[in-house]
Amino acid sequence: MYTPTFGPLTDEIIPKIKTSNPIIVVPGIGGTQLVDAESGKTAWGSYGFNTYWPSTEKDNQLLSLPLEPENTSSAQEFNKAIPKSVLETWRLSFFPFSSIEFAVYATIKKSMIAAGYISEKEVLSRIGNTKNEGTPLFEFAYDWRKSNAENAVILDKFVREKSENPMIKKRFGDNQKFDLICHSMGCLVSRYYLRYGNQGLGTSDNPPELDWRGSDKIENIIMVAPPNKGSVEALSNLTNGFYLHQIKLLKYPPAVLGTWPSMYELLPRQDISQATNHEGKEVDLLDPQLWQDMSWGLLDPNQEKVLTQISTKGAERPSSKYLQAKRLQAKLLGNARLFHSRLDKKVESPNGLYFWLFAGVGKPTESKVTVNTENKTWSAKREKAGDGAVLRASAYTLESTKKRDIDSPYNNSIIPWYDAMFFFTDHMGLVQNNDFFLNLYDIIIWRSNF
């Protein structure tokens, strides 16, 4: 596990932590541990001994969301995985006392605590302490399977609860603002929260009001590897399943991922995917008919066994399961289109709200999707204009990806960046990068003291 070190800079950082804003870390998709509400066993984040193994019937049932979410009378009883905490490491255990660990968000937490921030557990222990020293570091653990708009509502509640924390109020007063540090999909949750607060997704006929109601508690939003205009990787996960790390045994099936609203909201915009069919005609990756014609995801015949495992009771017949899956998929694609439209509106942001970008480049990243509707396959080209998962144009949120516009990005972004920094690193490598942390502290500590 890697922990950045700053040598003599530590003596300069720690004293200034005391006057910086409290931090809220918002992880990306898969960045919160999910556990079985009944047994407490890990459903996501730890694998092997005393956990559920991916693709088993029990794990599929725990991790899938209901195929008929509105039908409460027949909704699945086994969907009881709940968020526990931000995932610091994921662990693979072969035996009770033998395991392998891989860092997820441990590095960022350990680095900031080493710099002088204090964890939420420490904050709670210091309530009533007359000194109340230390600036809090809060972590937003959420169910990343659900819609980002739904999680934005939960984030709104989270921020307001923290602002009422006795230590926060005593040390900083009633009008204290926070800094958001978000990674990957967590940036979509954060952006939606800033724009719409607790309003949710709404409908096409009754959209939420874009009044920036979430921004009254936030000063800086620091986005790390944000898929602001989506990622082709989401299409791969929905159609092929998700392999955890490079261990091919740890695979989550497409039918399970196909029940997650968030995964559809990560699908790329047309200018990012540049999707065409085998005849060169433009293809809409959010078109439900395309997914039905291609038998993608939930509708893949090879997923029939998994679909049976996660189907609602009373849907034993193949036609009933397929109909449920078809309806859910169409609904989630439609909601994803609405979600994209909410975030892609270019409007002036409030004064005093600052947007910062950290993104990776130089890693082969999928783009230029070709869909062959005859043999029901798709492919993508790879270019070194991203971090392996997110293209630079998506992270920067370019309105147009035409060459003349890419060459002049500062006037071509939906987001009014205060500054943008790019590193030769991959998607997860950014949150373990020493240069990233040095620039991060420049934003949240030194500049706040000027």
Tab-separated table of N, CA and C in Angstrom, residues 75-221:
chain	number	residue	atom	x	y	z
A	75	ALA	N	-41.637	-7.482	-4.850
A	75	ALA	CA	-40.221	-7.099	-4.898
A	75	ALA	C	-39.357	-8.156	-4.213
A	76	GLN	N	-38.118	-8.236	-4.668
A	76	GLN	CA	-37.230	-9.249	-4.134
A	76	GLN	C	-36.986	-9.043	-2.642
A	77	GLU	N	-37.004	-10.134	-1.921
A	77	GLU	CA	-36.732	-10.064	-0.497
A	77	GLU	C	-35.244	-10.197	-0.197
A	78	PHE	N	-34.467	-10.638	-1.186
A	78	PHE	CA	-33.064	-10.908	-0.914
A	78	PHE	C	-32.156	-9.725	-1.200
A	79	ASN	N	-32.670	-8.610	-1.714
A	79	ASN	CA	-31.834	-7.448	-2.002
A	79	ASN	C	-31.629	-6.631	-0.731
A	80	LYS	N	-30.690	-7.058	0.088
A	80	LYS	CA	-30.490	-6.392	1.361
A	80	LYS	C	-29.026	-6.036	1.592
A	81	ALA	N	-28.312	-5.741	0.533
A	81	ALA	CA	-26.948	-5.239	0.678
A	81	ALA	C	-27.021	-3.754	0.979
A	82	ILE	N	-26.300	-3.333	1.991
A	82	ILE	CA	-26.339	-1.927	2.409
A	82	ILE	C	-24.921	-1.380	2.509
A	83	PRO	N	-24.747	-0.063	2.326
A	83	PRO	CA	-23.410	0.528	2.423
A	83	PRO	C	-22.921	0.562	3.866
A	84	LYS	N	-21.630	0.312	4.041
A	84	LYS	CA	-21.049	0.314	5.382
A	84	LYS	C	-20.026	1.434	5.560
A	85	SER	N	-18.998	1.455	4.722
A	85	SER	CA	-17.944	2.458	4.859
A	85	SER	C	-17.217	2.607	3.535
A	86	VAL	N	-16.515	3.727	3.371
A	86	VAL	CA	-15.700	3.919	2.179
A	86	VAL	C	-14.641	2.822	2.136
A	87	LEU	N	-14.439	2.260	0.963
A	87	LEU	CA	-13.565	1.107	0.792
A	87	LEU	C	-12.103	1.566	0.743
A	88	GLU	N	-11.373	1.299	1.815
A	88	GLU	CA	-9.967	1.680	1.860
A	88	GLU	C	-9.113	0.693	1.075
A	89	THR	N	-9.389	-0.596	1.232
A	89	THR	CA	-8.691	-1.628	0.472
A	89	THR	C	-9.691	-2.712	0.095
A	90	TRP	N	-9.409	-3.449	-0.947
A	90	TRP	CA	-10.178	-4.671	-1.162
A	90	TRP	C	-9.261	-5.847	-0.885
A	91	ARG	N	-9.844	-6.850	-0.268
A	91	ARG	CA	-9.071	-7.960	0.273
A	91	ARG	C	-9.487	-9.279	-0.357
A	92	LEU	N	-8.489	-10.079	-0.690
A	92	LEU	CA	-8.713	-11.424	-1.201
A	92	LEU	C	-8.137	-12.408	-0.185
A	93	SER	N	-9.008	-13.215	0.427
A	93	SER	CA	-8.588	-14.143	1.476
A	93	SER	C	-8.780	-15.590	1.030
A	94	PHE	N	-7.698	-16.350	1.037
A	94	PHE	CA	-7.779	-17.763	0.698
A	94	PHE	C	-7.963	-18.625	1.942
A	95	PHE	N	-7.410	-18.149	3.058
A	95	PHE	CA	-7.490	-18.863	4.322
A	95	PHE	C	-7.798	-17.852	5.429
A	96	PRO	N	-8.239	-18.273	6.601
A	96	PRO	CA	-8.605	-17.351	7.676
A	96	PRO	C	-7.512	-16.350	8.036
A	97	PHE	N	-6.246	-16.768	7.956
A	97	PHE	CA	-5.170	-15.885	8.404
A	97	PHE	C	-4.214	-15.517	7.270
A	98	SER	N	-4.693	-15.597	6.060
A	98	SER	CA	-3.854	-15.267	4.915
A	98	SER	C	-4.682	-14.476	3.906
A	99	SER	N	-4.213	-13.302	3.525
A	99	SER	CA	-4.970	-12.469	2.580
A	99	SER	C	-4.026	-11.554	1.813
A	100	ILE	N	-4.528	-11.065	0.684
A	100	ILE	CA	-3.829	-10.081	-0.137
A	100	ILE	C	-4.690	-8.824	-0.162
A	101	GLU	N	-4.080	-7.653	0.027
A	101	GLU	CA	-4.825	-6.397	0.032
A	101	GLU	C	-4.338	-5.479	-1.078
A	102	PHE	N	-5.283	-4.761	-1.681
A	102	PHE	CA	-4.976	-3.780	-2.712
A	102	PHE	C	-5.608	-2.453	-2.313
A	103	ALA	N	-4.852	-1.381	-2.386
A	103	ALA	CA	-5.338	-0.073	-1.951
A	103	ALA	C	-6.428	0.440	-2.878
A	104	VAL	N	-7.475	0.995	-2.306
A	104	VAL	CA	-8.517	1.692	-3.059
A	104	VAL	C	-8.483	3.165	-2.644
A	105	TYR	N	-9.066	3.486	-1.479
A	105	TYR	CA	-9.032	4.867	-1.002
A	105	TYR	C	-8.240	5.027	0.295
A	106	ALA	N	-7.492	3.995	0.687
A	106	ALA	CA	-6.693	4.087	1.907
A	106	ALA	C	-5.633	5.176	1.792
A	107	THR	N	-5.061	5.330	0.609
A	107	THR	CA	-3.960	6.271	0.435
A	107	THR	C	-4.384	7.703	0.707
A	108	ILE	N	-5.535	8.082	0.165
A	108	ILE	CA	-5.966	9.459	0.344
A	108	ILE	C	-6.307	9.746	1.800
A	109	LYS	N	-6.916	8.772	2.479
A	109	LYS	CA	-7.254	8.975	3.890
A	109	LYS	C	-5.991	9.056	4.741
A	110	LYS	N	-5.065	8.114	4.549
A	110	LYS	CA	-3.847	8.099	5.341
A	110	LYS	C	-3.014	9.352	5.097
A	111	SER	N	-2.976	9.812	3.858
A	111	SER	CA	-2.213	11.007	3.532
A	111	SER	C	-2.770	12.234	4.242
A	112	MET	N	-4.085	12.379	4.233
A	112	MET	CA	-4.686	13.582	4.801
A	112	MET	C	-4.626	13.558	6.329
A	113	ILE	N	-4.732	12.375	6.909
A	113	ILE	CA	-4.577	12.285	8.361
A	113	ILE	C	-3.128	12.561	8.750
A	114	ALA	N	-2.177	12.093	7.932
A	114	ALA	CA	-0.774	12.383	8.187
A	114	ALA	C	-0.489	13.878	8.078
A	115	ALA	N	-1.260	14.553	7.226
A	115	ALA	CA	-1.079	15.998	7.053
A	115	ALA	C	-1.727	16.811	8.172
A	116	GLY	N	-2.556	16.172	9.001
A	116	GLY	CA	-3.130	16.885	10.132
A	116	GLY	C	-4.639	16.877	10.231
A	117	TYR	N	-5.331	16.328	9.235
A	117	TYR	CA	-6.784	16.202	9.332
A	117	TYR	C	-7.136	15.100	10.333
A	118	ILE	N	-8.354	15.118	10.836
A	118	ILE	CA	-8.785	14.093	11.778
A	118	ILE	C	-10.017	13.376	11.217
A	119	SER	N	-10.100	12.077	11.450
A	119	SER	CA	-11.192	11.274	10.934
A	119	SER	C	-12.494	11.580	11.666
A	120	GLU	N	-13.610	11.131	11.102
A	120	GLU	CA	-14.907	11.359	11.737
A	120	GLU	C	-14.978	10.683	13.098
A	121	LYS	N	-14.356	9.512	13.216
A	121	LYS	CA	-14.331	8.827	14.507
A	121	LYS	C	-13.641	9.684	15.548
A	122	GLU	N	-12.551	10.324	15.156
A	122	GLU	CA	-11.831	11.209	16.071
A	122	GLU	C	-12.646	12.457	16.386
A	123	VAL	N	-13.381	12.938	15.395
A	123	VAL	CA	-14.249	14.108	15.615
A	123	VAL	C	-15.263	13.814	16.709
A	124	LEU	N	-15.900	12.641	16.610
A	124	LEU	CA	-16.915	12.272	17.595
A	124	LEU	C	-16.321	12.129	18.988
A	125	SER	N	-15.092	11.634	19.054
A	125	SER	CA	-14.459	11.456	20.359
A	125	SER	C	-14.061	12.779	20.988
A	126	ARG	N	-13.964	13.836	20.174
A	126	ARG	CA	-13.513	15.127	20.704
A	126	ARG	C	-14.656	16.071	21.023
A	127	ILE	N	-15.884	15.638	20.787
A	127	ILE	CA	-17.013	16.499	21.130
A	127	ILE	C	-16.991	16.764	22.633
A	128	GLY	N	-17.056	18.019	22.994
A	128	GLY	CA	-16.970	18.398	24.399
A	128	GLY	C	-15.566	18.802	24.812
A	129	ASN	N	-14.579	18.504	23.972
A	129	ASN	CA	-13.208	18.909	24.247
A	129	ASN	C	-13.079	20.413	24.064
A	130	THR	N	-12.549	21.090	25.027
A	130	THR	CA	-12.478	22.550	24.971
A	130	THR	C	-11.523	23.042	23.888
A	131	LYS	N	-10.513	22.219	23.544
A	131	LYS	CA	-9.560	22.653	22.513
A	131	LYS	C	-10.135	22.488	21.112
A	132	ASN	N	-10.775	21.332	20.864
A	132	ASN	CA	-11.395	21.065	19.564
A	132	ASN	C	-10.456	21.340	18.387
A	133	GLU	N	-9.205	20.941	18.514
A	133	GLU	CA	-8.243	21.189	17.450
A	133	GLU	C	-8.365	20.110	16.373
A	134	GLY	N	-7.933	20.478	15.169
A	134	GLY	CA	-7.980	19.534	14.059
A	134	GLY	C	-9.156	19.803	13.145
A	135	THR	N	-8.898	19.718	11.841
A	135	THR	CA	-9.955	19.930	10.855
A	135	THR	C	-10.496	18.574	10.409
A	136	PRO	N	-11.815	18.384	10.422
A	136	PRO	CA	-12.401	17.068	10.151
A	136	PRO	C	-12.282	16.623	8.689
A	137	LEU	N	-12.120	15.327	8.539
A	137	LEU	CA	-12.159	14.658	7.251
A	137	LEU	C	-13.320	13.670	7.299
A	138	PHE	N	-14.389	13.968	6.549
A	138	PHE	CA	-15.564	13.101	6.520
A	138	PHE	C	-15.542	12.276	5.237
A	139	GLU	N	-16.078	11.063	5.313
A	139	GLU	CA	-16.167	10.190	4.147
A	139	GLU	C	-17.626	9.822	3.895
A	140	PHE	N	-18.074	10.058	2.672
A	140	PHE	CA	-19.457	9.806	2.294
A	140	PHE	C	-19.580	8.401	1.723
A	141	ALA	N	-20.078	7.473	2.531
A	141	ALA	CA	-20.305	6.097	2.087
A	141	ALA	C	-21.740	5.980	1.580
A	142	TYR	N	-21.918	5.507	0.368
A	142	TYR	CA	-23.254	5.465	-0.228
A	142	TYR	C	-23.409	4.229	-1.102
A	143	ASP	N	-24.636	3.907	-1.424
A	143	ASP	CA	-24.938	2.760	-2.288
A	143	ASP	C	-24.784	3.195	-3.740
A	144	TRP	N	-23.612	2.946	-4.292
A	144	TRP	CA	-23.248	3.433	-5.613
A	144	TRP	C	-23.981	2.709	-6.742
A	145	ARG	N	-24.780	1.708	-6.434
A	145	ARG	CA	-25.567	1.034	-7.477
A	145	ARG	C	-26.739	1.907	-7.916
A	146	LYS	N	-27.217	2.725	-7.008
A	146	LYS	CA	-28.421	3.515	-7.263
A	146	LYS	C	-28.109	4.739	-8.121
A	147	SER	N	-29.144	5.430	-8.553
A	147	SER	CA	-28.962	6.608	-9.401
A	147	SER	C	-28.127	7.662	-8.687
A	148	ASN	N	-27.270	8.319	-9.448
A	148	ASN	CA	-26.475	9.408	-8.897
A	148	ASN	C	-27.354	10.554	-8.406
A	149	ALA	N	-28.503	10.734	-9.043
A	149	ALA	CA	-29.438	11.773	-8.598
A	149	ALA	C	-30.009	11.420	-7.232
A	150	GLU	N	-30.297	10.144	-7.016
A	150	GLU	CA	-30.796	9.693	-5.717
A	150	GLU	C	-29.722	9.850	-4.648
A	151	ASN	N	-28.487	9.516	-4.987
A	151	ASN	CA	-27.400	9.662	-4.021
A	151	ASN	C	-27.045	11.115	-3.768
A	152	ALA	N	-27.342	11.995	-4.719
A	152	ALA	CA	-27.138	13.431	-4.486
A	152	ALA	C	-28.057	13.925	-3.377
A	153	VAL	N	-29.266	13.386	-3.322
A	153	VAL	CA	-30.203	13.741	-2.247
A	153	VAL	C	-29.638	13.310	-0.895
A	154	ILE	N	-29.047	12.113	-0.870
A	154	ILE	CA	-28.458	11.606	0.369
A	154	ILE	C	-27.220	12.421	0.748
A	155	LEU	N	-26.440	12.824	-0.248
A	155	LEU	CA	-25.278	13.676	0.019
A	155	LEU	C	-25.709	15.024	0.592
A	156	ASP	N	-26.788	15.568	0.084
A	156	ASP	CA	-27.312	16.827	0.612
A	156	ASP	C	-27.613	16.704	2.106
A	157	LYS	N	-28.267	15.618	2.474
A	157	LYS	CA	-28.577	15.372	3.891
A	157	LYS	C	-27.298	15.188	4.696
A	158	PHE	N	-26.321	14.477	4.127
A	158	PHE	CA	-25.053	14.217	4.792
A	158	PHE	C	-24.330	15.531	5.099
A	159	VAL	N	-24.241	16.409	4.109
A	159	VAL	CA	-23.535	17.684	4.293
A	159	VAL	C	-24.211	18.526	5.367
A	160	ARG	N	-25.526	18.559	5.348
A	160	ARG	CA	-26.244	19.387	6.322
A	160	ARG	C	-26.127	18.805	7.734
A	161	GLU	N	-26.091	17.498	7.839
A	161	GLU	CA	-25.869	16.889	9.147
A	161	GLU	C	-24.480	17.221	9.682
A	162	LYS	N	-23.473	17.180	8.824
A	162	LYS	CA	-22.118	17.499	9.269
A	162	LYS	C	-21.986	18.970	9.635
A	163	SER	N	-22.708	19.821	8.947
A	163	SER	CA	-22.634	21.245	9.273
A	163	SER	C	-23.238	21.544	10.635
A	164	GLU	N	-24.094	20.621	11.135
A	164	GLU	CA	-24.692	20.774	12.451
A	164	GLU	C	-23.888	20.061	13.537
A	165	ASN	N	-22.768	19.437	13.142
A	165	ASN	CA	-21.917	18.760	14.117
A	165	ASN	C	-21.447	19.764	15.172
A	166	PRO	N	-21.569	19.430	16.474
A	166	PRO	CA	-21.190	20.380	17.527
A	166	PRO	C	-19.762	20.913	17.400
A	167	MET	N	-18.843	20.023	16.996
A	167	MET	CA	-17.468	20.476	16.848
A	167	MET	C	-17.331	21.486	15.713
A	168	ILE	N	-18.035	21.217	14.600
A	168	ILE	CA	-17.993	22.133	13.461
A	168	ILE	C	-18.561	23.495	13.853
A	169	LYS	N	-19.708	23.482	14.482
A	169	LYS	CA	-20.362	24.741	14.847
A	169	LYS	C	-19.538	25.526	15.873
A	170	LYS	N	-18.940	24.826	16.822
A	170	LYS	CA	-18.173	25.509	17.852
A	170	LYS	C	-16.896	26.112	17.297
A	171	ARG	N	-16.221	25.358	16.429
A	171	ARG	CA	-14.938	25.830	15.900
A	171	ARG	C	-15.083	26.792	14.740
A	172	PHE	N	-16.077	26.531	13.868
A	172	PHE	CA	-16.130	27.271	12.611
A	172	PHE	C	-17.340	28.202	12.503
A	173	GLY	N	-18.324	28.017	13.374
A	173	GLY	CA	-19.508	28.858	13.288
A	173	GLY	C	-20.605	28.251	12.442
A	174	ASP	N	-21.706	28.990	12.301
A	174	ASP	CA	-22.886	28.470	11.602
A	174	ASP	C	-22.752	28.481	10.086
A	175	ASN	N	-21.865	29.290	9.546
A	175	ASN	CA	-21.789	29.455	8.089
A	175	ASN	C	-20.559	28.796	7.486
A	176	GLN	N	-19.996	27.817	8.186
A	176	GLN	CA	-18.802	27.160	7.681
A	176	GLN	C	-19.084	26.384	6.392
A	177	LYS	N	-18.162	26.509	5.436
A	177	LYS	CA	-18.270	25.763	4.193
A	177	LYS	C	-17.315	24.575	4.197
A	178	PHE	N	-17.595	23.629	3.315
A	178	PHE	CA	-16.809	22.416	3.175
A	178	PHE	C	-16.135	22.399	1.805
A	179	ASP	N	-15.119	21.561	1.686
A	179	ASP	CA	-14.527	21.245	0.387
A	179	ASP	C	-14.878	19.808	0.042
A	180	LEU	N	-15.327	19.583	-1.192
A	180	LEU	CA	-15.612	18.233	-1.680
A	180	LEU	C	-14.422	17.722	-2.479
A	181	ILE	N	-13.938	16.537	-2.128
A	181	ILE	CA	-12.946	15.840	-2.944
A	181	ILE	C	-13.628	14.583	-3.464
A	182	CYS	N	-13.876	14.538	-4.752
A	182	CYS	CA	-14.624	13.418	-5.327
A	182	CYS	C	-13.772	12.705	-6.362
A	183	HIS	N	-13.980	11.417	-6.472
A	183	HIS	CA	-13.242	10.609	-7.438
A	183	HIS	C	-14.213	9.880	-8.343
A	184	SER	N	-13.900	9.876	-9.643
A	184	SER	CA	-14.646	9.101	-10.623
A	184	SER	C	-16.147	9.428	-10.568
A	185	MET	N	-16.998	8.400	-10.449
A	185	MET	CA	-18.442	8.647	-10.463
A	185	MET	C	-18.900	9.506	-9.295
A	186	GLY	N	-18.114	9.541	-8.210
A	186	GLY	CA	-18.452	10.412	-7.094
A	186	GLY	C	-18.548	11.870	-7.510
A	187	CYS	N	-17.867	12.223	-8.610
A	187	CYS	CA	-17.949	13.595	-9.123
A	187	CYS	C	-19.311	13.878	-9.746
A	188	LEU	N	-19.950	12.848	-10.315
A	188	LEU	CA	-21.289	13.042	-10.870
A	188	LEU	C	-22.301	13.239	-9.748
A	189	VAL	N	-22.167	12.468	-8.675
A	189	VAL	CA	-23.019	12.660	-7.499
A	189	VAL	C	-22.841	14.071	-6.964
A	190	SER	N	-21.590	14.503	-6.846
A	190	SER	CA	-21.283	15.813	-6.271
A	190	SER	C	-21.784	16.951	-7.146
A	191	ARG	N	-21.581	16.834	-8.451
A	191	ARG	CA	-22.043	17.886	-9.355
A	191	ARG	C	-23.562	18.003	-9.329
A	192	TYR	N	-24.234	16.861	-9.317
A	192	TYR	CA	-25.697	16.892	-9.294
A	192	TYR	C	-26.183	17.505	-7.985
A	193	TYR	N	-25.536	17.154	-6.889
A	193	TYR	CA	-25.893	17.730	-5.587
A	193	TYR	C	-25.727	19.247	-5.602
A	194	LEU	N	-24.620	19.743	-6.144
A	194	LEU	CA	-24.397	21.190	-6.181
A	194	LEU	C	-25.483	21.899	-6.977
A	195	ARG	N	-25.872	21.312	-8.083
A	195	ARG	CA	-26.853	21.942	-8.964
A	195	ARG	C	-28.283	21.830	-8.442
A	196	TYR	N	-28.637	20.666	-7.916
A	196	TYR	CA	-30.047	20.393	-7.634
A	196	TYR	C	-30.345	20.052	-6.178
A	197	GLY	N	-29.323	19.923	-5.349
A	197	GLY	CA	-29.565	19.656	-3.935
A	197	GLY	C	-30.362	18.393	-3.707
A	198	ASN	N	-31.488	18.532	-3.024
A	198	ASN	CA	-32.304	17.375	-2.632
A	198	ASN	C	-33.514	17.148	-3.535
A	199	GLN	N	-33.472	17.641	-4.769
A	199	GLN	CA	-34.653	17.555	-5.635
A	199	GLN	C	-34.793	16.221	-6.365
A	200	GLY	N	-33.710	15.467	-6.491
A	200	GLY	CA	-33.785	14.202	-7.211
A	200	GLY	C	-33.793	14.388	-8.717
A	201	LEU	N	-34.091	13.311	-9.434
A	201	LEU	CA	-34.036	13.330	-10.895
A	201	LEU	C	-35.216	14.042	-11.521
A	202	GLY	N	-36.393	13.906	-10.921
A	202	GLY	CA	-37.581	14.464	-11.548
A	202	GLY	C	-37.990	13.652	-12.767
A	203	THR	N	-38.806	14.235	-13.612
A	203	THR	CA	-39.259	13.588	-14.843
A	203	THR	C	-39.063	14.533	-16.014
A	204	SER	N	-39.352	14.054	-17.216
A	204	SER	CA	-39.235	14.934	-18.380
A	204	SER	C	-40.239	16.071	-18.318
A	205	ASP	N	-41.400	15.818	-17.696
A	205	ASP	CA	-42.426	16.847	-17.571
A	205	ASP	C	-42.255	17.703	-16.318
A	206	ASN	N	-41.555	17.184	-15.339
A	206	ASN	CA	-41.379	17.905	-14.082
A	206	ASN	C	-39.912	17.845	-13.660
A	207	PRO	N	-39.043	18.598	-14.345
A	207	PRO	CA	-37.613	18.544	-14.037
A	207	PRO	C	-37.289	19.319	-12.760
A	208	PRO	N	-36.180	19.005	-12.116
A	208	PRO	CA	-35.758	19.780	-10.949
A	208	PRO	C	-35.291	21.170	-11.376
A	209	GLU	N	-35.350	22.102	-10.452
A	209	GLU	CA	-34.920	23.468	-10.750
A	209	GLU	C	-33.410	23.577	-10.566
A	210	LEU	N	-32.739	24.078	-11.585
A	210	LEU	CA	-31.290	24.232	-11.498
A	210	LEU	C	-30.998	25.555	-10.786
A	211	ASP	N	-30.984	25.512	-9.466
A	211	ASP	CA	-30.813	26.726	-8.672
A	211	ASP	C	-29.560	26.690	-7.801
A	212	TRP	N	-28.703	25.655	-8.000
A	212	TRP	CA	-27.450	25.531	-7.254
A	212	TRP	C	-27.688	25.503	-5.748
A	213	ARG	N	-28.770	24.906	-5.325
A	213	ARG	CA	-29.112	24.929	-3.903
A	213	ARG	C	-28.131	24.137	-3.037
A	214	GLY	N	-27.385	23.215	-3.649
A	214	GLY	CA	-26.413	22.467	-2.875
A	214	GLY	C	-25.114	23.209	-2.644
A	215	SER	N	-24.912	24.309	-3.354
A	215	SER	CA	-23.623	24.994	-3.301
A	215	SER	C	-23.463	25.905	-2.092
A	216	ASP	N	-24.514	26.131	-1.323
A	216	ASP	CA	-24.422	27.088	-0.218
A	216	ASP	C	-23.501	26.597	0.895
A	217	LYS	N	-23.187	25.287	0.893
A	217	LYS	CA	-22.313	24.742	1.941
A	217	LYS	C	-20.919	24.380	1.411
A	218	ILE	N	-20.651	24.629	0.123
A	218	ILE	CA	-19.416	24.159	-0.502
A	218	ILE	C	-18.617	25.338	-1.064
A	219	GLU	N	-17.312	25.308	-0.837
A	219	GLU	CA	-16.438	26.322	-1.433
A	219	GLU	C	-15.650	25.768	-2.610
A	220	ASN	N	-14.987	24.626	-2.430
A	220	ASN	CA	-14.204	24.014	-3.506
A	220	ASN	C	-14.727	22.612	-3.809
A	221	ILE	N	-14.819	22.291	-5.078
A	221	ILE	CA	-15.069	20.907	-5.483
A	221	ILE	C	-13.875	20.468	-6.306
